[in-house]
Amino acid sequence: VGLLNKCILQWNNPSDVVWPKDKFWLELITPDEASADKWTTFFNPTSFKNVPVLVGFIAGDAAIDAEDQTDDEILEDVMRNLKAMYPTIRKPDNTIITRWGKETTARGSYAFKKVNRSWDKDRENLKKGIKRLWFAGEAMYSTPGTTIAAWETGTLAARSMASILKYQRNIRVGRERRRADITATPIPGAVYEN
């Protein structure tokens, strides 16, 4: 599992847009290698909803390090890079920062094909699950790196769970009916005591 975190920035006023509305990806080339992997790639979905939004990305070791920073420290780093590209940009009105490595139910945010491993074999093994544990997400899908992978594999896992739960319920209901039938059906010639 790899780590890719996001800093989602939203402004309330459309006049705050100082970046090109029609460019979906904005990238900064930093002057030094030390900062080259820290908040230099931004997705621009502003034109989709007509709301000023930028989504900054950080991955790998830099993402691991950033998880220990405060929200204010991360925002400062992000804004430093955005100001290098757009000097008049102001601080956003709202910010959401992910920390997928610290999320106890995830511990990461993306799957990747590891060298000398069979993606197909690993995926098939994960599909089997472990007792009452099911897996879903892009690691379970034929093409990693997609939102649809999480949706479709989550749907399959949910259907599998529902099927097993329904089967278990039917067995339980069947047993209860058999017990009810046994106690409710008089046997000819039998003696019943109260």
PDB file of C-alpha atoms in Angstrom:
ATOM      1  CA  VAL A   1       0.000   0.000   0.000  1.00  0.00           C
ATOM      2  CA  GLY A   2       1.288   3.414  -0.902  1.00  0.00           C
ATOM      3  CA  LEU A   3       0.533   6.821   0.537  1.00  0.00           C
ATOM      4  CA  LEU A   4      -0.933   9.746  -1.378  1.00  0.00           C
ATOM      5  CA  ASN A   5      -2.453  12.566   0.630  1.00  0.00           C
ATOM      6  CA  LYS A   6      -4.417  15.597  -0.467  1.00  0.00           C
ATOM      7  CA  CYS A   7      -4.877  19.140   0.656  1.00  0.00           C
ATOM      8  CA  ILE A   8      -8.216  20.369  -0.667  1.00  0.00           C
ATOM      9  CA  LEU A   9      -8.484  24.153  -0.809  1.00  0.00           C
ATOM     10  CA  GLN A  10     -11.779  25.968  -1.360  1.00  0.00           C
ATOM     11  CA  TRP A  11     -12.503  29.673  -1.714  1.00  0.00           C
ATOM     12  CA  ASN A  12     -15.958  31.202  -1.308  1.00  0.00           C
ATOM     13  CA  ASN A  13     -15.553  34.063  -3.770  1.00  0.00           C
ATOM     14  CA  PRO A  14     -15.211  33.308  -7.505  1.00  0.00           C
ATOM     15  CA  SER A  15     -13.001  36.403  -7.837  1.00  0.00           C
ATOM     16  CA  ASP A  16     -10.358  34.552  -5.798  1.00  0.00           C
ATOM     17  CA  VAL A  17      -9.496  32.450  -8.850  1.00  0.00           C
ATOM     18  CA  VAL A  18      -6.068  33.647  -9.994  1.00  0.00           C
ATOM     19  CA  TRP A  19      -5.131  30.410 -11.767  1.00  0.00           C
ATOM     20  CA  PRO A  20      -6.246  29.325 -15.261  1.00  0.00           C
ATOM     21  CA  LYS A  21      -9.796  27.937 -15.012  1.00  0.00           C
ATOM     22  CA  ASP A  22      -9.361  25.787 -18.114  1.00  0.00           C
ATOM     23  CA  LYS A  23      -6.199  23.938 -16.984  1.00  0.00           C
ATOM     24  CA  PHE A  24      -7.013  20.824 -14.983  1.00  0.00           C
ATOM     25  CA  TRP A  25      -3.464  20.132 -13.791  1.00  0.00           C
ATOM     26  CA  LEU A  26      -1.108  22.756 -12.407  1.00  0.00           C
ATOM     27  CA  GLU A  27       2.466  21.763 -11.628  1.00  0.00           C
ATOM     28  CA  LEU A  28       5.364  23.556 -10.029  1.00  0.00           C
ATOM     29  CA  ILE A  29       8.975  22.787 -10.870  1.00  0.00           C
ATOM     30  CA  THR A  30      10.941  23.713  -7.793  1.00  0.00           C
ATOM     31  CA  PRO A  31      14.486  25.126  -7.880  1.00  0.00           C
ATOM     32  CA  ASP A  32      15.833  22.402  -5.590  1.00  0.00           C
ATOM     33  CA  GLU A  33      15.441  18.648  -5.339  1.00  0.00           C
ATOM     34  CA  ALA A  34      14.581  18.714  -1.617  1.00  0.00           C
ATOM     35  CA  SER A  35      11.196  20.366  -2.251  1.00  0.00           C
ATOM     36  CA  ALA A  36      10.416  18.724  -5.596  1.00  0.00           C
ATOM     37  CA  ASP A  37       8.026  16.158  -4.088  1.00  0.00           C
ATOM     38  CA  LYS A  38       6.171  18.421  -1.631  1.00  0.00           C
ATOM     39  CA  TRP A  39       2.842  19.846  -2.768  1.00  0.00           C
ATOM     40  CA  THR A  40       3.911  20.596  -6.345  1.00  0.00           C
ATOM     41  CA  THR A  41       0.991  19.001  -8.211  1.00  0.00           C
ATOM     42  CA  PHE A  42      -2.511  20.490  -8.084  1.00  0.00           C
ATOM     43  CA  PHE A  43      -5.773  19.330  -9.633  1.00  0.00           C
ATOM     44  CA  ASN A  44      -8.120  22.154 -10.631  1.00  0.00           C
ATOM     45  CA  PRO A  45     -11.805  21.090 -10.633  1.00  0.00           C
ATOM     46  CA  THR A  46     -13.013  24.708 -10.471  1.00  0.00           C
ATOM     47  CA  SER A  47     -14.761  24.627 -13.855  1.00  0.00           C
ATOM     48  CA  PHE A  48     -16.759  21.488 -13.006  1.00  0.00           C
ATOM     49  CA  LYS A  49     -18.801  23.085 -10.223  1.00  0.00           C
ATOM     50  CA  ASN A  50     -17.989  26.776 -10.684  1.00  0.00           C
ATOM     51  CA  VAL A  51     -16.523  26.778  -7.184  1.00  0.00           C
ATOM     52  CA  PRO A  52     -12.896  27.862  -6.667  1.00  0.00           C
ATOM     53  CA  VAL A  53     -11.138  24.655  -5.608  1.00  0.00           C
ATOM     54  CA  LEU A  54      -7.613  23.302  -5.896  1.00  0.00           C
ATOM     55  CA  VAL A  55      -6.462  19.877  -4.711  1.00  0.00           C
ATOM     56  CA  GLY A  56      -2.789  19.525  -3.835  1.00  0.00           C
ATOM     57  CA  PHE A  57      -1.058  16.136  -3.775  1.00  0.00           C
ATOM     58  CA  ILE A  58       1.835  14.717  -1.797  1.00  0.00           C
ATOM     59  CA  ALA A  59       3.101  11.121  -1.988  1.00  0.00           C
ATOM     60  CA  GLY A  60       5.753   8.693  -0.811  1.00  0.00           C
ATOM     61  CA  ASP A  61       8.181   9.630   1.960  1.00  0.00           C
ATOM     62  CA  ALA A  62       7.126  13.279   1.771  1.00  0.00           C
ATOM     63  CA  ALA A  63       3.522  12.223   2.486  1.00  0.00           C
ATOM     64  CA  ILE A  64       4.657  10.132   5.454  1.00  0.00           C
ATOM     65  CA  ASP A  65       6.565  13.122   6.865  1.00  0.00           C
ATOM     66  CA  ALA A  66       3.650  15.502   6.234  1.00  0.00           C
ATOM     67  CA  GLU A  67       1.302  13.342   8.314  1.00  0.00           C
ATOM     68  CA  ASP A  68       3.126  14.549  11.427  1.00  0.00           C
ATOM     69  CA  GLN A  69       2.667  18.208  10.516  1.00  0.00           C
ATOM     70  CA  THR A  70      -0.205  20.321  11.798  1.00  0.00           C
ATOM     71  CA  ASP A  71      -2.865  21.543   9.387  1.00  0.00           C
ATOM     72  CA  ASP A  72      -1.405  25.064   9.647  1.00  0.00           C
ATOM     73  CA  GLU A  73       2.097  23.812   8.767  1.00  0.00           C
ATOM     74  CA  ILE A  74       0.764  21.901   5.747  1.00  0.00           C
ATOM     75  CA  LEU A  75      -1.285  24.879   4.590  1.00  0.00           C
ATOM     76  CA  GLU A  76       1.818  27.069   4.881  1.00  0.00           C
ATOM     77  CA  ASP A  77       3.808  24.636   2.683  1.00  0.00           C
ATOM     78  CA  VAL A  78       1.006  24.397   0.131  1.00  0.00           C
ATOM     79  CA  MET A  79       0.506  28.157  -0.022  1.00  0.00           C
ATOM     80  CA  ARG A  80       4.254  28.743  -0.427  1.00  0.00           C
ATOM     81  CA  ASN A  81       4.193  26.657  -3.606  1.00  0.00           C
ATOM     82  CA  LEU A  82       0.951  28.131  -4.907  1.00  0.00           C
ATOM     83  CA  LYS A  83       2.326  31.651  -4.333  1.00  0.00           C
ATOM     84  CA  ALA A  84       5.420  30.678  -6.347  1.00  0.00           C
ATOM     85  CA  MET A  85       3.048  30.022  -9.259  1.00  0.00           C
ATOM     86  CA  TYR A  86       0.371  32.640  -8.529  1.00  0.00           C
ATOM     87  CA  PRO A  87       1.791  35.447  -6.324  1.00  0.00           C
ATOM     88  CA  THR A  88      -1.613  37.073  -5.680  1.00  0.00           C
ATOM     89  CA  ILE A  89      -3.359  33.927  -4.461  1.00  0.00           C
ATOM     90  CA  ARG A  90      -4.861  34.313  -0.988  1.00  0.00           C
ATOM     91  CA  LYS A  91      -5.403  31.716   1.730  1.00  0.00           C
ATOM     92  CA  PRO A  92      -8.458  29.535   1.128  1.00  0.00           C
ATOM     93  CA  ASP A  93     -11.663  29.863   3.144  1.00  0.00           C
ATOM     94  CA  ASN A  94     -11.834  26.117   3.782  1.00  0.00           C
ATOM     95  CA  THR A  95      -9.219  23.384   3.856  1.00  0.00           C
ATOM     96  CA  ILE A  96      -9.435  19.604   4.164  1.00  0.00           C
ATOM     97  CA  ILE A  97      -6.243  17.587   4.617  1.00  0.00           C
ATOM     98  CA  THR A  98      -6.105  13.812   4.384  1.00  0.00           C
ATOM     99  CA  ARG A  99      -3.793  11.637   6.442  1.00  0.00           C
ATOM    100  CA  TRP A 100      -4.477   8.164   5.056  1.00  0.00           C
ATOM    101  CA  GLY A 101      -1.419   6.623   6.688  1.00  0.00           C
ATOM    102  CA  LYS A 102      -2.802   7.465  10.130  1.00  0.00           C
ATOM    103  CA  GLU A 103      -6.302   6.256   9.275  1.00  0.00           C
ATOM    104  CA  THR A 104      -6.575   3.018  11.281  1.00  0.00           C
ATOM    105  CA  THR A 105      -8.975   1.386   8.825  1.00  0.00           C
ATOM    106  CA  ALA A 106      -6.844   2.158   5.763  1.00  0.00           C
ATOM    107  CA  ARG A 107      -3.149   2.704   6.662  1.00  0.00           C
ATOM    108  CA  GLY A 108      -2.537   3.968   3.138  1.00  0.00           C
ATOM    109  CA  SER A 109      -4.325   5.268   0.101  1.00  0.00           C
ATOM    110  CA  TYR A 110      -3.416   3.429  -3.066  1.00  0.00           C
ATOM    111  CA  ALA A 111      -2.301   0.106  -4.438  1.00  0.00           C
ATOM    112  CA  PHE A 112       0.558  -0.397  -6.829  1.00  0.00           C
ATOM    113  CA  LYS A 113       2.119  -3.231  -8.741  1.00  0.00           C
ATOM    114  CA  LYS A 114       5.149  -4.380  -6.817  1.00  0.00           C
ATOM    115  CA  VAL A 115       8.208  -5.655  -8.675  1.00  0.00           C
ATOM    116  CA  ASN A 116       8.425  -9.470  -8.855  1.00  0.00           C
ATOM    117  CA  ARG A 117       4.820  -9.937  -7.676  1.00  0.00           C
ATOM    118  CA  SER A 118       1.853 -11.172  -9.670  1.00  0.00           C
ATOM    119  CA  TRP A 119      -0.911  -8.565  -9.459  1.00  0.00           C
ATOM    120  CA  ASP A 120      -3.437 -11.124 -10.742  1.00  0.00           C
ATOM    121  CA  LYS A 121      -2.438 -13.814  -8.242  1.00  0.00           C
ATOM    122  CA  ASP A 122      -2.375 -11.375  -5.324  1.00  0.00           C
ATOM    123  CA  ARG A 123      -5.782 -10.024  -6.345  1.00  0.00           C
ATOM    124  CA  GLU A 124      -7.280 -13.524  -6.583  1.00  0.00           C
ATOM    125  CA  ASN A 125      -5.917 -14.405  -3.126  1.00  0.00           C
ATOM    126  CA  LEU A 126      -7.403 -11.242  -1.644  1.00  0.00           C
ATOM    127  CA  LYS A 127     -10.773 -11.982  -3.262  1.00  0.00           C
ATOM    128  CA  LYS A 128     -11.003 -15.158  -1.153  1.00  0.00           C
ATOM    129  CA  GLY A 129     -11.066 -13.099   2.025  1.00  0.00           C
ATOM    130  CA  ILE A 130     -10.185 -14.399   5.462  1.00  0.00           C
ATOM    131  CA  LYS A 131     -13.015 -15.941   7.481  1.00  0.00           C
ATOM    132  CA  ARG A 132     -15.391 -13.014   8.058  1.00  0.00           C
ATOM    133  CA  LEU A 133     -13.066 -10.412   6.534  1.00  0.00           C
ATOM    134  CA  TRP A 134     -13.669  -9.170   2.979  1.00  0.00           C
ATOM    135  CA  PHE A 135     -11.386  -6.922   0.960  1.00  0.00           C
ATOM    136  CA  ALA A 136     -12.328  -4.186  -1.496  1.00  0.00           C
ATOM    137  CA  GLY A 137     -10.506  -1.378  -3.267  1.00  0.00           C
ATOM    138  CA  GLU A 138      -8.207  -0.849  -6.187  1.00  0.00           C
ATOM    139  CA  ALA A 139      -5.893  -3.685  -5.135  1.00  0.00           C
ATOM    140  CA  MET A 140      -8.813  -5.979  -5.925  1.00  0.00           C
ATOM    141  CA  TYR A 141      -9.383  -4.600  -9.419  1.00  0.00           C
ATOM    142  CA  SER A 142      -7.727  -5.352 -12.737  1.00  0.00           C
ATOM    143  CA  THR A 143      -6.635  -1.724 -13.170  1.00  0.00           C
ATOM    144  CA  PRO A 144      -5.100   0.026 -10.145  1.00  0.00           C
ATOM    145  CA  GLY A 145      -5.518   3.721  -9.511  1.00  0.00           C
ATOM    146  CA  THR A 146      -9.218   4.086 -10.157  1.00  0.00           C
ATOM    147  CA  THR A 147     -12.187   5.218  -8.095  1.00  0.00           C
ATOM    148  CA  ILE A 148     -14.437   2.818  -9.980  1.00  0.00           C
ATOM    149  CA  ALA A 149     -12.265  -0.017  -8.655  1.00  0.00           C
ATOM    150  CA  ALA A 150     -13.191   0.843  -5.074  1.00  0.00           C
ATOM    151  CA  TRP A 151     -16.869   1.199  -6.007  1.00  0.00           C
ATOM    152  CA  GLU A 152     -17.177  -2.042  -7.947  1.00  0.00           C
ATOM    153  CA  THR A 153     -15.132  -4.206  -5.584  1.00  0.00           C
ATOM    154  CA  GLY A 154     -16.947  -2.694  -2.601  1.00  0.00           C
ATOM    155  CA  THR A 155     -20.251  -3.614  -4.242  1.00  0.00           C
ATOM    156  CA  LEU A 156     -19.035  -7.175  -4.872  1.00  0.00           C
ATOM    157  CA  ALA A 157     -17.821  -7.539  -1.273  1.00  0.00           C
ATOM    158  CA  ALA A 158     -21.147  -6.197   0.048  1.00  0.00           C
ATOM    159  CA  ARG A 159     -23.093  -8.642  -2.133  1.00  0.00           C
ATOM    160  CA  SER A 160     -20.918 -11.495  -0.921  1.00  0.00           C
ATOM    161  CA  MET A 161     -21.496 -10.486   2.718  1.00  0.00           C
ATOM    162  CA  ALA A 162     -25.242 -10.124   2.138  1.00  0.00           C
ATOM    163  CA  SER A 163     -25.402 -13.524   0.462  1.00  0.00           C
ATOM    164  CA  ILE A 164     -23.613 -15.247   3.342  1.00  0.00           C
ATOM    165  CA  LEU A 165     -25.703 -13.438   5.955  1.00  0.00           C
ATOM    166  CA  LYS A 166     -28.911 -14.376   4.104  1.00  0.00           C
ATOM    167  CA  TYR A 167     -27.772 -18.000   3.895  1.00  0.00           C
ATOM    168  CA  GLN A 168     -26.972 -18.050   7.628  1.00  0.00           C
ATOM    169  CA  ARG A 169     -30.340 -16.481   8.443  1.00  0.00           C
ATOM    170  CA  ASN A 170     -32.161 -19.033   6.298  1.00  0.00           C
ATOM    171  CA  ILE A 171     -30.386 -21.874   8.092  1.00  0.00           C
ATOM    172  CA  ARG A 172     -31.299 -20.368  11.473  1.00  0.00           C
ATOM    173  CA  VAL A 173     -34.926 -19.787  10.435  1.00  0.00           C
ATOM    174  CA  GLY A 174     -35.093 -23.340   9.030  1.00  0.00           C
ATOM    175  CA  ARG A 175     -33.858 -24.794  12.341  1.00  0.00           C
ATOM    176  CA  GLU A 176     -36.377 -22.724  14.281  1.00  0.00           C
ATOM    177  CA  ARG A 177     -39.200 -23.896  11.999  1.00  0.00           C
ATOM    178  CA  ARG A 178     -38.146 -27.530  12.369  1.00  0.00           C
ATOM    179  CA  ARG A 179     -38.102 -27.156  16.163  1.00  0.00           C
ATOM    180  CA  ALA A 180     -41.527 -25.505  16.044  1.00  0.00           C
ATOM    181  CA  ASP A 181     -42.860 -28.276  13.796  1.00  0.00           C
ATOM    182  CA  ILE A 182     -41.494 -30.994  16.091  1.00  0.00           C
ATOM    183  CA  THR A 183     -43.057 -29.483  19.193  1.00  0.00           C
ATOM    184  CA  ALA A 184     -46.343 -28.550  17.478  1.00  0.00           C
ATOM    185  CA  THR A 185     -47.043 -31.793  15.599  1.00  0.00           C
ATOM    186  CA  PRO A 186     -48.680 -34.428  17.796  1.00  0.00           C
ATOM    187  CA  ILE A 187     -47.451 -37.960  17.276  1.00  0.00           C
ATOM    188  CA  PRO A 188     -50.266 -40.513  17.260  1.00  0.00           C
ATOM    189  CA  GLY A 189     -50.151 -42.737  20.372  1.00  0.00           C
ATOM    190  CA  ALA A 190     -47.605 -40.520  22.181  1.00  0.00           C
ATOM    191  CA  VAL A 191     -48.217 -39.477  25.766  1.00  0.00           C
ATOM    192  CA  TYR A 192     -47.703 -35.777  26.486  1.00  0.00           C
ATOM    193  CA  GLU A 193     -47.175 -34.448  29.974  1.00  0.00           C
ATOM    194  CA  ASN A 194     -47.716 -30.871  31.043  1.00  0.00           C
TER     195      ASN A 194
END
